mmCIF file of N, CA, C and O in Angstrom:
data_model
loop_
_atom_site.group_PDB
_atom_site.id
_atom_site.type_symbol
_atom_site.label_atom_id
_atom_site.label_comp_id
_atom_site.label_asym_id
_atom_site.label_seq_id
_atom_site.Cartn_x
_atom_site.Cartn_y
_atom_site.Cartn_z
ATOM 1 N N MET A 1 174.098 93.571 133.342
ATOM 2 C CA MET A 1 175.006 94.181 134.277
ATOM 3 C C MET A 1 175.919 93.157 134.920
ATOM 4 O O MET A 1 176.538 93.434 135.919
ATOM 5 N N ASP A 2 176.005 91.985 134.358
ATOM 6 C CA ASP A 2 176.852 90.954 134.929
ATOM 7 C C ASP A 2 178.324 91.328 134.895
ATOM 8 O O ASP A 2 179.081 90.944 135.771
ATOM 9 N N ASN A 3 178.738 92.071 133.889
ATOM 10 C CA ASN A 3 180.136 92.442 133.775
ATOM 11 C C ASN A 3 180.383 93.880 134.237
ATOM 12 O O ASN A 3 181.339 94.504 133.831
ATOM 13 N N ALA A 4 179.527 94.382 135.108
ATOM 14 C CA ALA A 4 179.661 95.746 135.604
ATOM 15 C C ALA A 4 180.915 95.869 136.463
ATOM 16 O O ALA A 4 181.274 94.970 137.209
ATOM 17 N N GLN A 5 181.557 97.008 136.324
ATOM 18 C CA GLN A 5 182.751 97.285 137.106
ATOM 19 C C GLN A 5 182.351 97.534 138.558
ATOM 20 O O GLN A 5 181.409 98.255 138.845
ATOM 21 N N LYS A 6 183.073 96.919 139.490
ATOM 22 C CA LYS A 6 182.794 97.118 140.907
ATOM 23 C C LYS A 6 183.936 97.916 141.513
ATOM 24 O O LYS A 6 185.104 97.571 141.341
ATOM 25 N N VAL A 7 183.589 98.996 142.194
ATOM 26 C CA VAL A 7 184.576 99.825 142.872
ATOM 27 C C VAL A 7 184.078 100.106 144.283
ATOM 28 O O VAL A 7 182.883 100.025 144.561
ATOM 29 N N THR A 8 184.983 100.428 145.154
ATOM 30 C CA THR A 8 184.628 100.797 146.521
ATOM 31 C C THR A 8 184.837 102.287 146.678
ATOM 32 O O THR A 8 185.890 102.817 146.292
ATOM 33 N N ILE A 9 183.830 102.973 147.216
ATOM 34 C CA ILE A 9 183.948 104.395 147.485
ATOM 35 C C ILE A 9 183.639 104.625 148.952
ATOM 36 O O ILE A 9 183.108 103.744 149.625
ATOM 37 N N THR A 10 183.981 105.802 149.455
ATOM 38 C CA THR A 10 183.817 106.113 150.867
ATOM 39 C C THR A 10 182.868 107.287 151.036
ATOM 40 O O THR A 10 182.918 108.244 150.265
ATOM 41 N N VAL A 11 182.023 107.221 152.036
ATOM 42 C CA VAL A 11 181.134 108.327 152.373
ATOM 43 C C VAL A 11 181.925 109.290 153.261
ATOM 44 O O VAL A 11 182.518 108.872 154.257
ATOM 45 N N SER A 12 181.930 110.578 152.906
ATOM 46 C CA SER A 12 182.661 111.574 153.689
ATOM 47 C C SER A 12 181.896 111.926 154.961
ATOM 48 O O SER A 12 180.743 111.524 155.144
ATOM 49 N N THR A 13 182.519 112.696 155.821
ATOM 50 C CA THR A 13 181.851 113.131 157.049
ATOM 51 C C THR A 13 180.645 114.013 156.742
ATOM 52 O O THR A 13 179.756 114.158 157.576
ATOM 53 N N LYS A 14 180.580 114.581 155.547
ATOM 54 C CA LYS A 14 179.440 115.398 155.128
ATOM 55 C C LYS A 14 178.392 114.566 154.397
ATOM 56 O O LYS A 14 177.412 115.101 153.889
ATOM 57 N N GLY A 15 178.598 113.254 154.306
ATOM 58 C CA GLY A 15 177.643 112.389 153.625
ATOM 59 C C GLY A 15 177.813 112.373 152.121
ATOM 60 O O GLY A 15 176.938 111.908 151.395
ATOM 61 N N GLN A 16 178.934 112.852 151.629
ATOM 62 C CA GLN A 16 179.164 112.916 150.186
ATOM 63 C C GLN A 16 179.918 111.691 149.705
ATOM 64 O O GLN A 16 180.713 111.109 150.437
ATOM 65 N N VAL A 17 179.653 111.306 148.459
ATOM 66 C CA VAL A 17 180.408 110.235 147.808
ATOM 67 C C VAL A 17 180.914 110.767 146.474
ATOM 68 O O VAL A 17 180.297 111.653 145.872
ATOM 69 N N ILE A 18 182.015 110.228 146.024
ATOM 70 C CA ILE A 18 182.573 110.617 144.729
ATOM 71 C C ILE A 18 182.420 109.435 143.788
ATOM 72 O O ILE A 18 182.930 108.345 144.056
ATOM 73 N N LEU A 19 181.695 109.656 142.704
ATOM 74 C CA LEU A 19 181.543 108.617 141.694
ATOM 75 C C LEU A 19 182.781 108.613 140.809
ATOM 76 O O LEU A 19 183.255 109.679 140.394
ATOM 77 N N PRO A 20 183.305 107.449 140.480
ATOM 78 C CA PRO A 20 184.483 107.385 139.620
ATOM 79 C C PRO A 20 184.241 108.097 138.287
ATOM 80 O O PRO A 20 183.139 108.049 137.734
ATOM 81 N N SER A 21 185.277 108.735 137.788
ATOM 82 C CA SER A 21 185.147 109.517 136.555
ATOM 83 C C SER A 21 184.713 108.665 135.368
ATOM 84 O O SER A 21 183.961 109.125 134.518
ATOM 85 N N ALA A 22 185.154 107.423 135.307
ATOM 86 C CA ALA A 22 184.768 106.558 134.184
ATOM 87 C C ALA A 22 183.254 106.373 134.149
ATOM 88 O O ALA A 22 182.636 106.399 133.079
ATOM 89 N N ILE A 23 182.646 106.196 135.311
ATOM 90 C CA ILE A 23 181.185 106.050 135.372
ATOM 91 C C ILE A 23 180.508 107.349 134.981
ATOM 92 O O ILE A 23 179.550 107.369 134.211
ATOM 93 N N ARG A 24 180.998 108.479 135.504
ATOM 94 C CA ARG A 24 180.397 109.783 135.166
ATOM 95 C C ARG A 24 180.503 110.056 133.676
ATOM 96 O O ARG A 24 179.560 110.558 133.061
ATOM 97 N N HIS A 25 181.621 109.707 133.052
ATOM 98 C CA HIS A 25 181.783 109.935 131.607
ATOM 99 C C HIS A 25 180.846 109.045 130.801
ATOM 100 O O HIS A 25 180.222 109.515 129.843
ATOM 101 N N ARG A 26 180.745 107.767 131.169
ATOM 102 C CA ARG A 26 179.847 106.856 130.436
ATOM 103 C C ARG A 26 178.399 107.312 130.524
ATOM 104 O O ARG A 26 177.630 107.179 129.577
ATOM 105 N N ARG A 27 178.005 107.859 131.655
ATOM 106 C CA ARG A 27 176.628 108.314 131.868
ATOM 107 C C ARG A 27 176.416 109.753 131.422
ATOM 108 O O ARG A 27 175.301 110.257 131.445
ATOM 109 N N ASP A 28 177.481 110.441 131.052
ATOM 110 C CA ASP A 28 177.435 111.853 130.662
ATOM 111 C C ASP A 28 176.894 112.705 131.813
ATOM 112 O O ASP A 28 176.038 113.570 131.626
ATOM 113 N N TRP A 29 177.376 112.407 133.033
ATOM 114 C CA TRP A 29 177.008 113.163 134.227
ATOM 115 C C TRP A 29 178.133 114.126 134.549
ATOM 116 O O TRP A 29 179.199 113.731 135.008
ATOM 117 N N SER A 30 177.910 115.410 134.296
ATOM 118 C CA SER A 30 178.919 116.429 134.591
ATOM 119 C C SER A 30 178.549 117.142 135.888
ATOM 120 O O SER A 30 177.501 116.871 136.485
ATOM 121 N N ALA A 31 179.393 118.055 136.304
ATOM 122 C CA ALA A 31 179.125 118.821 137.527
ATOM 123 C C ALA A 31 177.766 119.502 137.402
ATOM 124 O O ALA A 31 177.431 120.050 136.351
ATOM 125 N N GLY A 32 176.975 119.416 138.434
ATOM 126 C CA GLY A 32 175.662 120.040 138.434
ATOM 127 C C GLY A 32 174.531 119.120 137.985
ATOM 128 O O GLY A 32 173.365 119.499 138.056
ATOM 129 N N THR A 33 174.864 117.913 137.519
ATOM 130 C CA THR A 33 173.828 116.966 137.126
ATOM 131 C C THR A 33 172.995 116.603 138.346
ATOM 132 O O THR A 33 173.533 116.279 139.395
ATOM 133 N N ARG A 34 171.685 116.674 138.210
ATOM 134 C CA ARG A 34 170.786 116.344 139.325
ATOM 135 C C ARG A 34 170.399 114.871 139.207
ATOM 136 O O ARG A 34 170.016 114.408 138.125
ATOM 137 N N LEU A 35 170.527 114.140 140.323
ATOM 138 C CA LEU A 35 170.228 112.719 140.335
ATOM 139 C C LEU A 35 169.139 112.419 141.356
ATOM 140 O O LEU A 35 169.073 113.054 142.407
ATOM 141 N N LEU A 36 168.293 111.457 141.023
ATOM 142 C CA LEU A 36 167.318 110.942 141.976
ATOM 143 C C LEU A 36 167.980 109.783 142.711
ATOM 144 O O LEU A 36 168.658 108.961 142.099
ATOM 145 N N VAL A 37 167.781 109.701 144.005
ATOM 146 C CA VAL A 37 168.311 108.611 144.818
ATOM 147 C C VAL A 37 167.128 107.782 145.284
ATOM 148 O O VAL A 37 166.209 108.298 145.913
ATOM 149 N N GLU A 38 167.141 106.507 144.924
ATOM 150 C CA GLU A 38 166.028 105.626 145.257
ATOM 151 C C GLU A 38 166.568 104.422 146.028
ATOM 152 O O GLU A 38 167.485 103.748 145.572
ATOM 153 N N GLU A 39 166.003 104.180 147.199
ATOM 154 C CA GLU A 39 166.394 103.009 147.975
ATOM 155 C C GLU A 39 165.569 101.821 147.500
ATOM 156 O O GLU A 39 164.347 101.895 147.411
ATOM 157 N N THR A 40 166.241 100.732 147.148
ATOM 158 C CA THR A 40 165.572 99.528 146.683
ATOM 159 C C THR A 40 165.938 98.372 147.611
ATOM 160 O O THR A 40 166.812 98.507 148.462
ATOM 161 N N ALA A 41 165.304 97.242 147.403
ATOM 162 C CA ALA A 41 165.605 96.057 148.210
ATOM 163 C C ALA A 41 167.050 95.601 147.990
ATOM 164 O O ALA A 41 167.662 95.015 148.871
ATOM 165 N N GLU A 42 167.605 95.907 146.814
ATOM 166 C CA GLU A 42 168.955 95.454 146.485
ATOM 167 C C GLU A 42 170.028 96.486 146.783
ATOM 168 O O GLU A 42 171.210 96.210 146.663
ATOM 169 N N GLY A 43 169.651 97.707 147.128
ATOM 170 C CA GLY A 43 170.642 98.746 147.408
ATOM 171 C C GLY A 43 170.100 100.120 147.087
ATOM 172 O O GLY A 43 168.913 100.380 147.223
ATOM 173 N N VAL A 44 170.988 100.978 146.634
ATOM 174 C CA VAL A 44 170.628 102.358 146.316
ATOM 175 C C VAL A 44 170.808 102.560 144.813
ATOM 176 O O VAL A 44 171.825 102.171 144.239
ATOM 177 N N LEU A 45 169.811 103.170 144.193
ATOM 178 C CA LEU A 45 169.809 103.399 142.754
ATOM 179 C C LEU A 45 169.927 104.890 142.488
ATOM 180 O O LEU A 45 169.190 105.689 143.065
ATOM 181 N N LEU A 46 170.853 105.269 141.620
ATOM 182 C CA LEU A 46 170.993 106.663 141.178
ATOM 183 C C LEU A 46 170.533 106.746 139.737
ATOM 184 O O LEU A 46 170.918 105.926 138.902
ATOM 185 N N LYS A 47 169.695 107.741 139.446
ATOM 186 C CA LYS A 47 169.287 107.954 138.060
ATOM 187 C C LYS A 47 169.057 109.439 137.840
ATOM 188 O O LYS A 47 168.760 110.182 138.779
ATOM 189 N N PRO A 48 169.223 109.897 136.601
ATOM 190 C CA PRO A 48 169.069 111.325 136.323
ATOM 191 C C PRO A 48 167.680 111.821 136.689
ATOM 192 O O PRO A 48 166.679 111.142 136.442
ATOM 193 N N ALA A 49 167.620 112.984 137.296
ATOM 194 C CA ALA A 49 166.341 113.606 137.630
ATOM 195 C C ALA A 49 165.729 114.175 136.353
ATOM 196 O O ALA A 49 166.448 114.629 135.463
ATOM 197 N N PRO A 50 164.414 114.145 136.234
ATOM 198 C CA PRO A 50 163.770 114.728 135.053
ATOM 199 C C PRO A 50 164.107 116.220 134.949
ATOM 200 O O PRO A 50 164.217 116.905 135.961
ATOM 201 N N VAL A 51 164.263 116.670 133.724
ATOM 202 C CA VAL A 51 164.606 118.074 133.495
ATOM 203 C C VAL A 51 163.418 118.973 133.818
ATOM 204 O O VAL A 51 163.578 120.051 134.352
ATOM 205 N N PHE A 52 162.218 118.493 133.495
ATOM 206 C CA PHE A 52 161.018 119.278 133.724
ATOM 207 C C PHE A 52 160.179 118.630 134.826
ATOM 208 O O PHE A 52 160.190 117.422 135.008
ATOM 209 N N ALA A 53 159.409 119.434 135.522
ATOM 210 C CA ALA A 53 158.529 118.916 136.572
ATOM 211 C C ALA A 53 157.444 118.052 135.931
ATOM 212 O O ALA A 53 157.038 118.282 134.786
ATOM 213 N N GLU A 54 156.987 117.060 136.687
ATOM 214 C CA GLU A 54 155.917 116.185 136.200
ATOM 215 C C GLU A 54 154.638 116.978 135.990
ATOM 216 O O GLU A 54 154.311 117.864 136.770
ATOM 217 N N THR A 55 153.915 116.664 134.917
ATOM 218 C CA THR A 55 152.645 117.326 134.639
ATOM 219 C C THR A 55 151.557 116.264 134.557
ATOM 220 O O THR A 55 151.825 115.083 134.461
ATOM 221 N N ARG A 56 150.333 116.730 134.558
ATOM 222 C CA ARG A 56 149.221 115.773 134.476
ATOM 223 C C ARG A 56 148.924 115.367 133.085
ATOM 224 O O ARG A 56 148.964 115.860 132.121
#
């Protein structure tokens, strides 16, 4: 990730952020994609939520 594109985005008054379209296209994240938000020591991580619930 050394050559990762860096962009600045703004949090809206509703707490929403808009991910740049280039990132959404590369990740194949369309409208309605569910993402997990994980706080890490280095920042915030977004990753696709599992399609199915976890089972034993």
